[in-house]
XYZ file of C-alpha atoms in Angstrom:
705
model
C 0.000 0.000 0.000
C 1.162 3.516 -0.701
C 1.467 6.087 2.051
C -1.691 7.919 0.926
C -3.802 4.770 1.248
C -2.871 4.066 4.843
C -5.877 4.345 7.183
C -3.785 6.447 9.547
C -3.472 9.088 6.819
C -7.248 9.687 6.715
C -8.089 8.948 10.339
C -10.362 11.620 11.798
C -10.177 14.004 8.829
C -13.946 14.564 9.082
C -13.911 15.194 12.839
C -13.541 18.572 14.530
C -11.370 16.955 17.181
C -8.720 18.379 19.482
C -6.077 18.229 16.785
C -8.241 20.307 14.434
C -9.311 22.683 17.198
C -5.696 23.242 18.218
C -4.856 24.156 14.632
C -7.839 26.452 14.026
C -8.607 28.084 17.368
C -6.645 30.847 19.131
C -4.708 29.370 22.022
C -6.755 31.094 24.740
C -10.027 30.000 23.121
C -8.766 26.431 22.810
C -7.739 26.332 26.483
C -11.070 27.776 27.645
C -12.944 25.220 25.553
C -10.889 22.373 27.057
C -11.557 23.741 30.531
C -15.264 23.607 29.754
C -15.072 20.078 28.309
C -12.888 18.581 31.039
C -13.880 20.556 34.096
C -17.386 21.807 33.399
C -16.352 25.477 33.348
C -19.006 27.762 31.794
C -18.515 28.661 28.135
C -18.905 32.396 27.531
C -20.360 33.910 24.363
C -17.000 35.071 23.021
C -15.518 31.565 23.164
C -18.687 30.054 21.658
C -18.596 32.531 18.754
C -14.914 31.823 18.100
C -15.502 28.058 18.118
C -18.530 28.432 15.829
C -16.546 30.545 13.360
C -13.671 28.056 13.233
C -16.040 25.089 12.967
C -17.955 26.744 10.109
C -14.816 27.607 8.121
C -13.448 24.092 8.594
C -16.748 22.543 7.520
C -17.159 24.788 4.480
C -13.613 23.994 3.383
C -14.582 20.324 3.390
C -17.609 20.890 1.136
C -20.471 21.052 3.627
C -23.543 23.188 3.034
C -25.608 22.508 6.172
C -25.277 21.813 9.869
C -27.498 19.905 12.269
C -27.807 19.318 15.979
C -27.627 15.524 16.038
C -29.541 14.086 18.978
C -30.833 10.776 20.315
C -34.545 10.751 21.185
C -35.947 7.762 23.008
C -36.612 5.890 19.778
C -33.159 4.209 20.084
C -32.247 5.990 16.852
C -30.924 9.466 16.041
C -32.645 12.607 14.824
C -31.491 15.634 12.857
C -32.862 18.923 11.539
C -30.614 20.389 8.837
C -29.965 24.126 8.716
C -28.196 25.887 5.838
C -25.062 27.940 6.421
C -26.215 30.147 3.543
C -27.947 33.359 4.543
C -28.461 36.893 3.210
C -27.239 40.139 4.646
C -29.408 43.254 4.925
C -28.717 44.195 1.330
C -29.591 40.749 0.017
C -26.019 39.593 -0.603
C -25.331 35.895 0.100
C -22.980 34.835 2.886
C -22.398 31.839 5.133
C -23.151 32.391 8.814
C -22.937 30.315 11.970
C -22.930 31.972 15.397
C -22.069 30.799 18.880
C -25.743 30.864 19.779
C -26.569 28.608 16.830
C -23.786 26.234 17.874
C -24.939 26.004 21.476
C -28.685 25.647 20.936
C -31.321 24.800 18.353
C -35.078 24.342 18.511
C -36.490 21.281 16.741
C -40.189 20.459 17.008
C -40.631 17.976 19.864
C -44.339 17.263 19.396
C -43.977 13.992 17.504
C -41.114 12.438 19.465
C -41.759 10.120 22.435
C -41.964 11.826 25.822
C -43.888 9.420 28.040
C -46.513 12.047 28.812
C -44.041 14.751 29.874
C -45.552 17.087 27.296
C -48.777 17.046 25.306
C -49.053 17.307 21.536
C -49.715 21.044 21.519
C -46.577 21.636 23.645
C -44.288 21.322 20.653
C -41.273 23.281 21.840
C -38.057 21.340 22.415
C -34.414 22.288 22.493
C -31.161 20.677 21.471
C -27.998 21.785 23.244
C -24.424 21.177 22.083
C -22.493 18.452 23.893
C -18.891 19.717 23.627
C -17.513 16.482 25.130
C -18.276 14.656 21.863
C -16.641 16.239 18.787
C -18.603 17.518 15.815
C -18.132 15.619 12.561
C -18.986 15.805 8.877
C -21.221 13.149 7.362
C -20.610 12.911 3.628
C -23.827 12.294 1.718
C -22.187 11.914 -1.701
C -23.350 15.313 -3.002
C -21.807 17.506 -0.344
C -21.825 17.111 3.372
C -23.472 18.082 6.631
C -21.833 19.176 9.866
C -23.215 17.035 12.704
C -23.118 18.559 16.202
C -23.715 15.957 18.958
C -26.398 17.351 21.275
C -28.736 16.642 24.135
C -32.491 16.979 23.644
C -34.771 18.531 26.265
C -38.338 19.799 26.527
C -39.198 23.473 26.968
C -39.014 23.113 30.767
C -35.599 21.439 30.719
C -36.790 17.844 31.168
C -34.617 15.397 29.147
C -36.289 13.705 26.188
C -33.229 11.806 25.015
C -30.831 9.002 25.967
C -27.659 11.099 26.043
C -28.605 13.336 28.987
C -29.090 10.466 31.490
C -25.833 8.925 30.231
C -23.924 12.160 30.835
C -25.500 12.446 34.274
C -24.530 8.871 35.156
C -20.940 9.526 34.078
C -20.926 12.628 36.276
C -22.268 10.540 39.188
C -19.613 7.848 38.765
C -16.487 10.014 38.614
C -16.416 11.494 42.167
C -17.252 8.103 43.643
C -14.451 6.410 41.717
C -12.015 9.145 42.780
C -13.089 8.726 46.395
C -12.279 5.007 46.246
C -8.975 5.614 44.432
C -7.783 8.116 47.025
C -8.201 5.499 49.766
C -5.513 3.487 47.974
C -3.109 6.450 47.828
C -3.901 7.760 44.341
C -3.427 11.475 45.027
C -2.459 12.593 41.527
C -5.417 11.126 39.638
C -7.593 13.968 38.320
C -10.455 12.117 36.695
C -11.880 8.687 35.899
C -13.767 7.748 32.764
C -15.665 4.696 31.694
C -14.330 3.061 28.535
C -16.690 1.130 26.277
C -16.407 -0.961 23.149
C -19.622 -2.324 21.642
C -19.405 -5.281 19.273
C -22.062 -4.885 16.579
C -23.723 -7.981 15.096
C -25.889 -7.672 11.978
C -27.346 -9.461 8.955
C -27.009 -8.571 5.275
C -29.398 -9.854 2.592
C -29.896 -8.816 -1.027
C -32.033 -5.683 -1.218
C -33.956 -6.795 -4.303
C -34.967 -9.991 -2.489
C -35.711 -8.272 0.835
C -37.982 -5.638 -0.726
C -40.361 -8.411 -1.817
C -41.049 -9.165 1.853
C -43.220 -6.512 3.582
C -42.158 -7.814 6.998
C -38.487 -7.049 6.346
C -39.381 -3.610 4.987
C -41.672 -2.526 7.832
C -40.541 -4.657 10.792
C -36.888 -5.379 10.082
C -37.617 -9.071 10.705
C -39.529 -11.961 9.175
C -42.900 -12.695 10.763
C -42.869 -16.202 9.300
C -40.524 -18.418 7.344
C -39.385 -22.022 7.547
C -35.724 -22.931 7.833
C -34.042 -24.414 4.761
C -32.501 -27.901 5.049
C -29.106 -26.272 5.628
C -29.065 -23.291 7.977
C -26.410 -22.957 10.689
C -26.275 -26.554 11.891
C -22.945 -27.265 10.129
C -21.326 -24.343 11.973
C -19.346 -23.485 8.842
C -20.232 -19.799 8.560
C -18.622 -18.656 11.829
C -15.224 -17.099 11.047
C -15.529 -18.421 7.508
C -14.256 -16.715 4.371
C -16.053 -13.406 3.936
C -18.191 -13.154 0.777
C -16.559 -10.741 -1.736
C -19.593 -8.421 -1.844
C -19.758 -8.329 1.939
C -16.030 -7.651 2.119
C -16.432 -4.727 -0.279
C -19.227 -3.381 1.936
C -17.050 -3.811 5.026
C -14.128 -2.008 3.406
C -16.288 0.986 2.514
C -17.836 1.099 5.992
C -14.406 1.005 7.605
C -13.004 3.660 5.257
C -15.842 6.081 6.014
C -15.685 5.373 9.744
C -11.928 5.902 9.750
C -12.553 9.412 8.427
C -15.036 9.837 11.279
C -12.463 8.816 13.874
C -13.870 5.329 14.499
C -11.488 2.363 14.402
C -13.078 -0.974 13.490
C -10.567 -3.433 14.902
C -12.329 -6.702 14.064
C -14.646 -7.921 11.325
C -15.805 -11.481 10.717
C -18.597 -13.861 9.792
C -20.923 -14.653 12.684
C -22.685 -17.949 13.395
C -25.877 -17.650 11.340
C -25.895 -17.481 7.533
C -25.557 -13.883 6.306
C -24.684 -12.715 9.833
C -21.546 -10.655 10.529
C -19.859 -8.552 13.195
C -17.838 -5.347 13.589
C -15.913 -4.633 16.800
C -14.433 -1.152 17.439
C -11.598 0.015 19.641
C -12.744 1.063 23.095
C -13.101 4.748 23.919
C -14.788 7.014 26.480
C -18.393 5.908 27.120
C -20.259 8.990 25.827
C -18.127 9.060 22.688
C -18.511 5.279 22.293
C -22.292 5.680 22.394
C -22.167 8.372 19.701
C -19.730 6.353 17.609
C -21.958 3.294 17.712
C -24.846 5.384 16.385
C -22.525 6.748 13.696
C -21.481 3.191 12.850
C -25.064 2.002 12.403
C -25.819 5.034 10.231
C -22.810 4.441 7.992
C -23.682 0.745 7.740
C -27.209 1.573 6.573
C -25.914 3.977 3.950
C -23.215 1.651 2.623
C -25.610 -1.310 2.597
C -27.883 0.595 0.207
C -24.924 1.449 -2.017
C -23.880 -2.190 -2.180
C -27.363 -3.556 -2.900
C -27.884 -4.993 0.591
C -30.621 -4.688 3.184
C -28.990 -4.180 6.598
C -30.883 -6.009 9.349
C -30.184 -4.955 12.929
C -33.188 -6.680 14.505
C -32.365 -8.906 17.469
C -34.187 -11.956 16.057
C -34.962 -11.508 12.365
C -35.042 -15.229 11.509
C -36.718 -17.799 13.734
C -34.504 -20.767 14.550
C -31.210 -18.950 13.897
C -28.862 -16.986 16.110
C -30.056 -13.503 16.902
C -27.907 -10.379 16.908
C -26.620 -8.653 20.012
C -24.358 -5.754 20.834
C -21.829 -7.049 23.358
C -20.969 -4.026 25.472
C -17.435 -4.277 26.885
C -16.665 -1.813 29.650
C -14.025 -0.820 32.171
C -12.746 2.259 34.029
C -9.616 4.281 33.242
C -7.970 6.956 35.366
C -6.383 10.188 34.113
C -2.957 8.540 34.111
C -4.085 5.884 31.645
C -4.453 2.969 34.058
C -7.236 0.438 33.522
C -8.821 -0.007 36.957
C -9.915 -3.557 36.110
C -6.424 -4.616 35.000
C -4.597 -6.935 37.430
C -1.161 -5.562 38.239
C 2.258 -6.438 39.636
C 1.576 -3.713 42.212
C 0.083 -5.250 45.343
C -1.989 -2.259 46.409
C -3.412 -1.875 42.905
C -4.580 -5.481 43.003
C -6.513 -4.750 46.200
C -7.863 -1.676 44.433
C -8.863 -3.837 41.452
C -10.764 -6.209 43.746
C -12.441 -3.225 45.433
C -13.819 -1.921 42.108
C -14.845 -5.430 41.055
C -16.604 -5.936 44.399
C -18.387 -2.608 43.939
C -19.889 -3.883 40.690
C -20.993 -7.138 42.334
C -22.700 -5.153 45.103
C -24.476 -2.979 42.544
C -25.688 -5.886 40.400
C -26.843 -7.797 43.491
C -28.910 -4.834 44.712
C -30.042 -3.199 41.465
C -29.675 -5.888 38.779
C -33.316 -5.363 37.851
C -32.314 -2.041 36.272
C -29.975 -3.909 33.919
C -32.766 -6.287 32.942
C -35.067 -3.337 32.285
C -32.415 -1.522 30.246
C -32.220 -4.253 27.592
C -35.946 -4.983 27.390
C -37.457 -4.603 23.922
C -39.726 -6.439 21.526
C -36.811 -7.853 19.550
C -34.612 -8.766 22.491
C -37.442 -10.691 24.147
C -37.179 -13.248 21.321
C -33.364 -13.278 21.296
C -32.572 -13.676 24.987
C -32.207 -17.221 26.231
C -31.110 -19.086 23.139
C -28.354 -19.597 20.569
C -25.551 -18.035 22.656
C -27.690 -15.104 23.802
C -27.700 -14.876 27.606
C -30.876 -15.629 29.566
C -33.046 -12.999 31.171
C -31.585 -13.551 34.656
C -28.813 -11.041 35.367
C -25.743 -12.873 36.716
C -21.969 -12.355 36.699
C -19.291 -14.777 35.523
C -15.889 -14.337 37.210
C -14.106 -17.550 36.233
C -12.835 -20.347 38.449
C -9.644 -18.718 39.691
C -11.077 -15.325 40.604
C -14.078 -17.011 42.216
C -11.770 -19.219 44.298
C -9.790 -16.176 45.397
C -12.897 -14.301 46.541
C -14.236 -17.414 48.279
C -10.973 -17.724 50.227
C -11.087 -14.043 51.179
C -14.695 -14.494 52.316
C -13.767 -17.502 54.445
C -10.503 -16.025 55.744
C -8.754 -19.257 54.732
C -6.052 -19.091 52.089
C -4.860 -22.675 51.702
C -5.195 -24.800 48.582
C -5.021 -21.818 46.214
C -3.718 -22.111 42.619
C 0.074 -22.070 42.471
C 0.501 -20.017 39.312
C -0.696 -16.582 38.573
C -0.550 -12.862 38.140
C -2.664 -11.290 40.882
C -0.276 -10.641 43.799
C -1.749 -9.197 46.987
C 1.621 -9.225 48.752
C 0.425 -11.445 51.551
C 2.123 -14.696 52.503
C -1.271 -16.190 53.176
C -2.562 -15.269 49.705
C -0.666 -16.565 46.652
C -0.637 -14.839 43.287
C -3.431 -15.716 40.897
C -3.640 -15.608 37.129
C -6.908 -13.998 36.058
C -7.283 -15.105 32.440
C -6.560 -18.816 32.735
C -10.232 -19.851 32.693
C -12.650 -20.333 29.805
C -15.257 -17.737 28.831
C -18.902 -18.397 29.654
C -20.936 -17.576 26.559
C -24.226 -17.986 28.443
C -23.525 -15.365 31.122
C -25.014 -11.860 30.753
C -22.034 -10.179 32.483
C -18.640 -11.844 32.150
C -15.231 -10.775 33.406
C -12.784 -11.234 30.526
C -9.363 -10.499 31.981
C -9.319 -6.706 32.251
C -12.900 -5.668 31.550
C -16.474 -6.859 31.791
C -18.620 -7.850 28.819
C -22.357 -7.152 29.048
C -23.737 -9.569 26.470
C -27.465 -8.850 26.829
C -27.664 -5.548 24.897
C -29.781 -5.820 21.753
C -28.298 -5.258 18.307
C -30.589 -2.367 17.366
C -30.301 -0.636 20.749
C -28.462 2.495 21.682
C -25.887 1.499 24.276
C -26.678 4.693 26.202
C -29.530 3.097 28.185
C -27.689 -0.028 29.402
C -24.478 1.912 30.117
C -26.462 4.474 32.149
C -27.864 1.721 34.380
C -24.475 0.005 34.698
C -22.963 3.278 35.870
C -25.792 3.907 38.329
C -25.490 0.601 40.140
C -21.676 0.539 39.961
C -21.524 4.051 41.445
C -23.718 2.916 44.313
C -21.364 -0.021 44.875
C -18.355 2.318 44.921
C -20.025 4.370 47.644
C -20.598 1.219 49.688
C -16.997 0.063 49.283
C -15.616 3.494 50.200
C -17.851 3.678 53.272
C -16.783 0.228 54.493
C -13.069 0.941 54.003
C -13.287 4.402 55.579
C -15.095 3.054 58.630
C -12.272 0.564 59.175
C -9.322 2.867 58.522
C -11.015 5.439 60.766
C -10.803 2.841 63.517
C -7.086 2.440 63.025
C -7.022 -0.444 60.528
C -4.255 -0.681 57.934
C -5.560 -0.015 54.403
C -4.695 -3.565 53.339
C -6.679 -5.181 56.139
C -9.483 -2.636 55.764
C -9.771 -3.289 52.026
C -9.661 -7.079 52.453
C -12.389 -6.955 55.076
C -14.541 -4.691 52.884
C -14.012 -7.037 49.916
C -14.972 -9.952 52.168
C -18.198 -8.244 53.217
C -18.992 -7.140 49.664
C -18.533 -10.642 48.295
C -20.776 -12.092 50.986
C -23.532 -9.755 49.791
C -22.705 -9.701 46.092
C -22.001 -13.382 45.476
C -25.735 -14.017 45.009
C -25.285 -12.817 41.397
C -22.105 -14.834 40.769
C -22.651 -17.959 38.679
C -20.040 -19.670 36.505
C -22.156 -22.571 35.276
C -24.605 -23.057 32.411
C -27.070 -20.182 32.597
C -29.408 -22.044 30.230
C -29.926 -24.911 32.683
C -33.301 -25.166 34.378
C -31.442 -25.795 37.641
C -29.950 -22.298 37.453
C -33.382 -20.752 37.091
C -34.553 -22.592 40.192
C -31.413 -21.552 42.063
C -31.802 -17.928 40.929
C -35.323 -17.910 42.328
C -33.923 -19.147 45.622
C -31.379 -16.324 45.556
C -34.264 -13.881 44.997
C -32.801 -12.538 41.749
C -35.251 -10.628 39.505
C -36.995 -12.914 37.007
C -38.645 -11.150 34.074
C -39.206 -13.202 30.937
C -41.358 -10.736 29.007
C -40.644 -7.157 28.064
C -43.576 -5.693 30.066
C -42.372 -7.571 33.159
C -38.832 -6.309 32.638
C -39.814 -2.694 31.995
C -41.908 -2.696 35.186
C -38.625 -3.091 37.092
C -37.980 0.609 36.400
C -40.886 1.351 38.751
C -39.519 -0.608 41.730
C -39.315 2.025 44.503
C -35.660 1.415 45.377
C -34.707 1.611 41.685
C -36.475 4.949 41.339
C -34.833 6.175 44.514
C -31.355 5.219 43.297
C -31.685 7.040 39.970
C -33.218 10.070 41.652
C -30.594 10.313 44.390
C -27.770 9.854 41.876
C -29.169 12.776 39.861
C -29.530 10.566 36.781
C -33.324 10.652 36.400
C -35.944 12.351 38.527
C -38.908 10.257 39.595
C -41.046 11.974 36.959
C -38.466 11.206 34.283
C -38.276 7.538 35.299
C -42.030 7.077 34.989
C -42.008 8.858 31.621
C -39.130 6.696 30.407
C -40.997 3.551 31.470
C -44.145 4.648 29.650
C -42.164 5.531 26.532
C -40.462 2.140 26.422
C -43.719 0.280 27.076
C -45.509 2.209 24.332
C -42.682 1.443 21.890
C -42.931 -2.237 22.752
C -46.696 -2.336 22.236
C -46.567 -0.450 18.955
C -43.742 -2.606 17.630
C -45.541 -5.876 18.351
C -48.859 -4.485 17.088
C -47.232 -3.460 13.792
C -45.649 -6.903 13.438
C -49.036 -8.536 13.927
C -50.624 -6.131 11.451
C -48.015 -6.903 8.810
C -48.475 -10.616 9.487
C -52.223 -10.345 8.909
C -51.812 -8.438 5.672
C -49.235 -10.927 4.354
C -51.546 -13.814 5.237
C -54.610 -12.320 3.512
C -52.722 -10.893 0.534
C -50.269 -13.696 -0.104
C -50.315 -16.844 1.990
C -54.012 -17.729 1.815
C -54.338 -16.924 -1.928
C -51.272 -19.107 -2.573
C -52.741 -21.878 -0.450
C -56.073 -21.583 -2.285
C -54.257 -21.792 -5.601
C -52.386 -24.879 -4.437
C -55.631 -26.472 -3.258
C -57.273 -25.642 -6.578
C -54.413 -27.134 -8.573
C -54.380 -30.280 -6.436
C -58.162 -30.675 -6.685
C -58.071 -30.190 -10.437
C -55.264 -32.707 -10.797
C -57.295 -35.210 -8.765
C -60.344 -34.648 -10.952
C -58.232 -35.148 -14.050
C -57.000 -38.562 -12.911
C -58.099 -41.469 -15.100
C -60.944 -43.381 -13.443
C -58.835 -46.512 -13.036
C -56.259 -44.527 -10.960
C -58.658 -42.473 -8.843
C -59.141 -45.306 -6.358
C -55.396 -45.333 -5.630
C -55.316 -41.637 -4.650
C -56.316 -42.059 -1.002
C -53.068 -40.517 0.277
C -53.381 -37.674 -2.176
C -56.897 -36.923 -0.946
C -55.608 -36.909 2.638
C -52.932 -34.386 1.648
C -55.583 -32.227 0.041
C -57.625 -32.438 3.217
C -54.568 -31.353 5.189
C -54.243 -28.271 2.976
C -57.925 -27.443 3.467
C -57.550 -27.830 7.230
C -54.501 -25.566 7.265
C -56.379 -22.898 5.359
C -59.267 -23.004 7.785
C -57.001 -22.932 10.876
C -54.803 -20.120 9.581
C -57.824 -18.033 8.627
C -59.425 -18.534 12.048
C -56.310 -17.657 14.034
C -55.577 -14.607 11.920
C -59.119 -13.345 12.506
C -58.737 -13.966 16.248
C -55.490 -12.020 16.272
C -57.109 -9.102 14.462
C -60.063 -9.168 16.840
C -57.765 -9.038 19.850
C -55.848 -6.082 18.421
C -59.076 -4.169 17.808
C -60.314 -4.889 21.345
C -57.228 -3.198 22.827
C -57.729 0.140 21.101
C -59.251 2.108 23.997
C -57.331 0.547 26.902
C -54.457 2.045 28.866
C -50.942 1.255 27.681
C -50.116 -1.200 30.479
C -53.227 -3.271 29.800
C -52.569 -3.144 26.056
C -48.982 -4.331 26.450
C -49.824 -7.068 28.950
C -52.750 -8.480 26.996
C -50.882 -8.341 23.702
C -48.095 -10.304 25.399
C -50.180 -12.851 27.292
C -52.943 -13.369 24.704
C -51.608 -12.018 21.420
C -48.157 -13.569 21.262
C -49.383 -17.169 21.767
C -51.942 -16.644 18.984
C -49.256 -15.059 16.837
C -46.927 -18.033 17.366
C -49.673 -20.514 16.525
C -50.526 -18.649 13.322
C -46.866 -18.330 12.399
C -46.336 -22.079 12.844
C -49.256 -22.679 10.462
C -47.703 -20.321 7.890
C -44.387 -22.128 8.140
C -46.167 -25.440 7.608
C -48.000 -24.055 4.598
C -44.721 -22.793 3.116
C -43.343 -26.335 3.181
C -46.379 -27.714 1.323
C -47.024 -25.047 -1.318
C -45.282 -25.052 -4.675
C -42.521 -22.467 -5.127
C -44.291 -21.389 -8.308
C -47.219 -20.039 -6.269
C -45.530 -19.079 -2.969
C -45.653 -15.258 -2.942
C -42.625 -14.331 -0.821
C -38.885 -15.025 -0.908
C -38.036 -17.931 1.397
C -35.204 -18.144 3.916
C -33.300 -20.086 1.292
C -33.666 -17.137 -1.100
C -32.664 -14.628 1.577
C -29.540 -16.540 2.618
C -28.224 -16.902 -0.948
C -26.172 -13.788 -1.661
C -25.692 -13.119 -5.349
């Protein structure tokens, strides 16, 4: 490769990052902006105007014509309202303008975005406000470009209507608590702590011209029926297999565009199911990681269209195959670049590592229901619990060695420990332990993987902002508990080592109820989890109701992450999204049945009946089996028609009910009917001739041209 083709040569060229700001801003303006970003110092009008001017000139030089405040409403997607730089002066002469006020704030209409009842339809005013901690970037649309300004989204009274604001608040809640714990271990020079996140993105690609012939893929992002072909994923030959040339071309273009946007895709590969793939980025600060994941999904959608693909991010688009998740890897990093979940050769840092790990266990044990609620959606309800997706019970996998170490600390007995390792606590009674010498548990929702945790339950189509917000909330609470326990002991004259060990001992006694290294799919684990009193929520309405648990509401309120009013609104928003999603899926199913499946079945019945009538008389008596098959087709038509009508009747009966009743009845009554009707459709598909079947089959979808 030539020098000009190296990814490093184009990395971040479309990002107004610190390098660009340092080049284009006066030194005093640059320093004041950094002070605002890093320390929360107020940004005065003069600095805002200078930044806006530099940002505009940089963007115009790169061919942009518009700017937008890019925000994340509670739809799990992003939103944008484009504004032109072009304006006219008083004499009518054209010029490009962009002021500090326009940079800091914009006013999109908020009337049609979900609010959970915080504002009524006629209260349309909403505001977006610049988030200077996440750099602006240029999204190239092929005919120019638009400057995207990451922003929060609030109602006219300041109430958040987005996912970014709670995330920023949770990060602000975590940092002082992490610093408090660090200082107990002698870290006096550490200035800040940030959460680092890397979200692996799984997805499907199918041919667009095939996908557009299926209304369910167009409107639902999933198939509402479809029978598996004889060869699906049972041979396990797609995982890490050779990447299809068209897919590789798509991946190259995605990576090239993301490189320009400052996103490094470190890994790409085939996933388990046919036509399923994965991108994994480098880890970065949590707020930026959340924005970058949204950028990644946007670029993937755009490049998929260019390459003739339909990108599918649904958690369970094909029944019977692996679903898609977004494995959210996370850790903490201090201002001196140290990973706080990295075992060390430094004895005190290893105690510190165990203190932060114990804090997370405490948080999950007390508030794990918030994690379950954070990943609850219509799509994830079908994904969780099968084909490598973790179950709905929130548990933590630590691995044999780390579990043994914590058990010995809990018991105060340090004999019979492993004789090889890395984790040295500097105590003759506690040998060193190697952290990464155990296997990974693919069935665990939260797994320790050597120097970070992996939260495997996040759905593929989700914003990671929601789950990360809840992780930070419960972890911050655990940090407070650990700091309080250590401080109470050192205040009584204990040495920090003994104080920390005793606090870790107490934390593990409380937090070990969520620790499980076995098979999380086993029915025995479910029974054991019930005995441990862990939250069990199999359906999305059950899981979302965990937001309303009084102690969960109190935690988020006291942490300053969400007020009680905001929590209730968030719950109602998520529940309404769930109901509408499932209702649309059922509506599309009904239309596909009436418009395609039943006519095809009728045609098949007619052809079979005609063929029977055309049999020579001497052969008609031998057609008993054929007549039985025809009767089976007639029975299927009658059953499918009846169940589809029942499903439609149920949907109509829910129209005037409150959202909780709608969601619960659609789940308890509608989904079983839906599954019965779907099974009938799949049976019909296997009996009807391909010449009359109206929709592309799974076999068609999984055959890339």
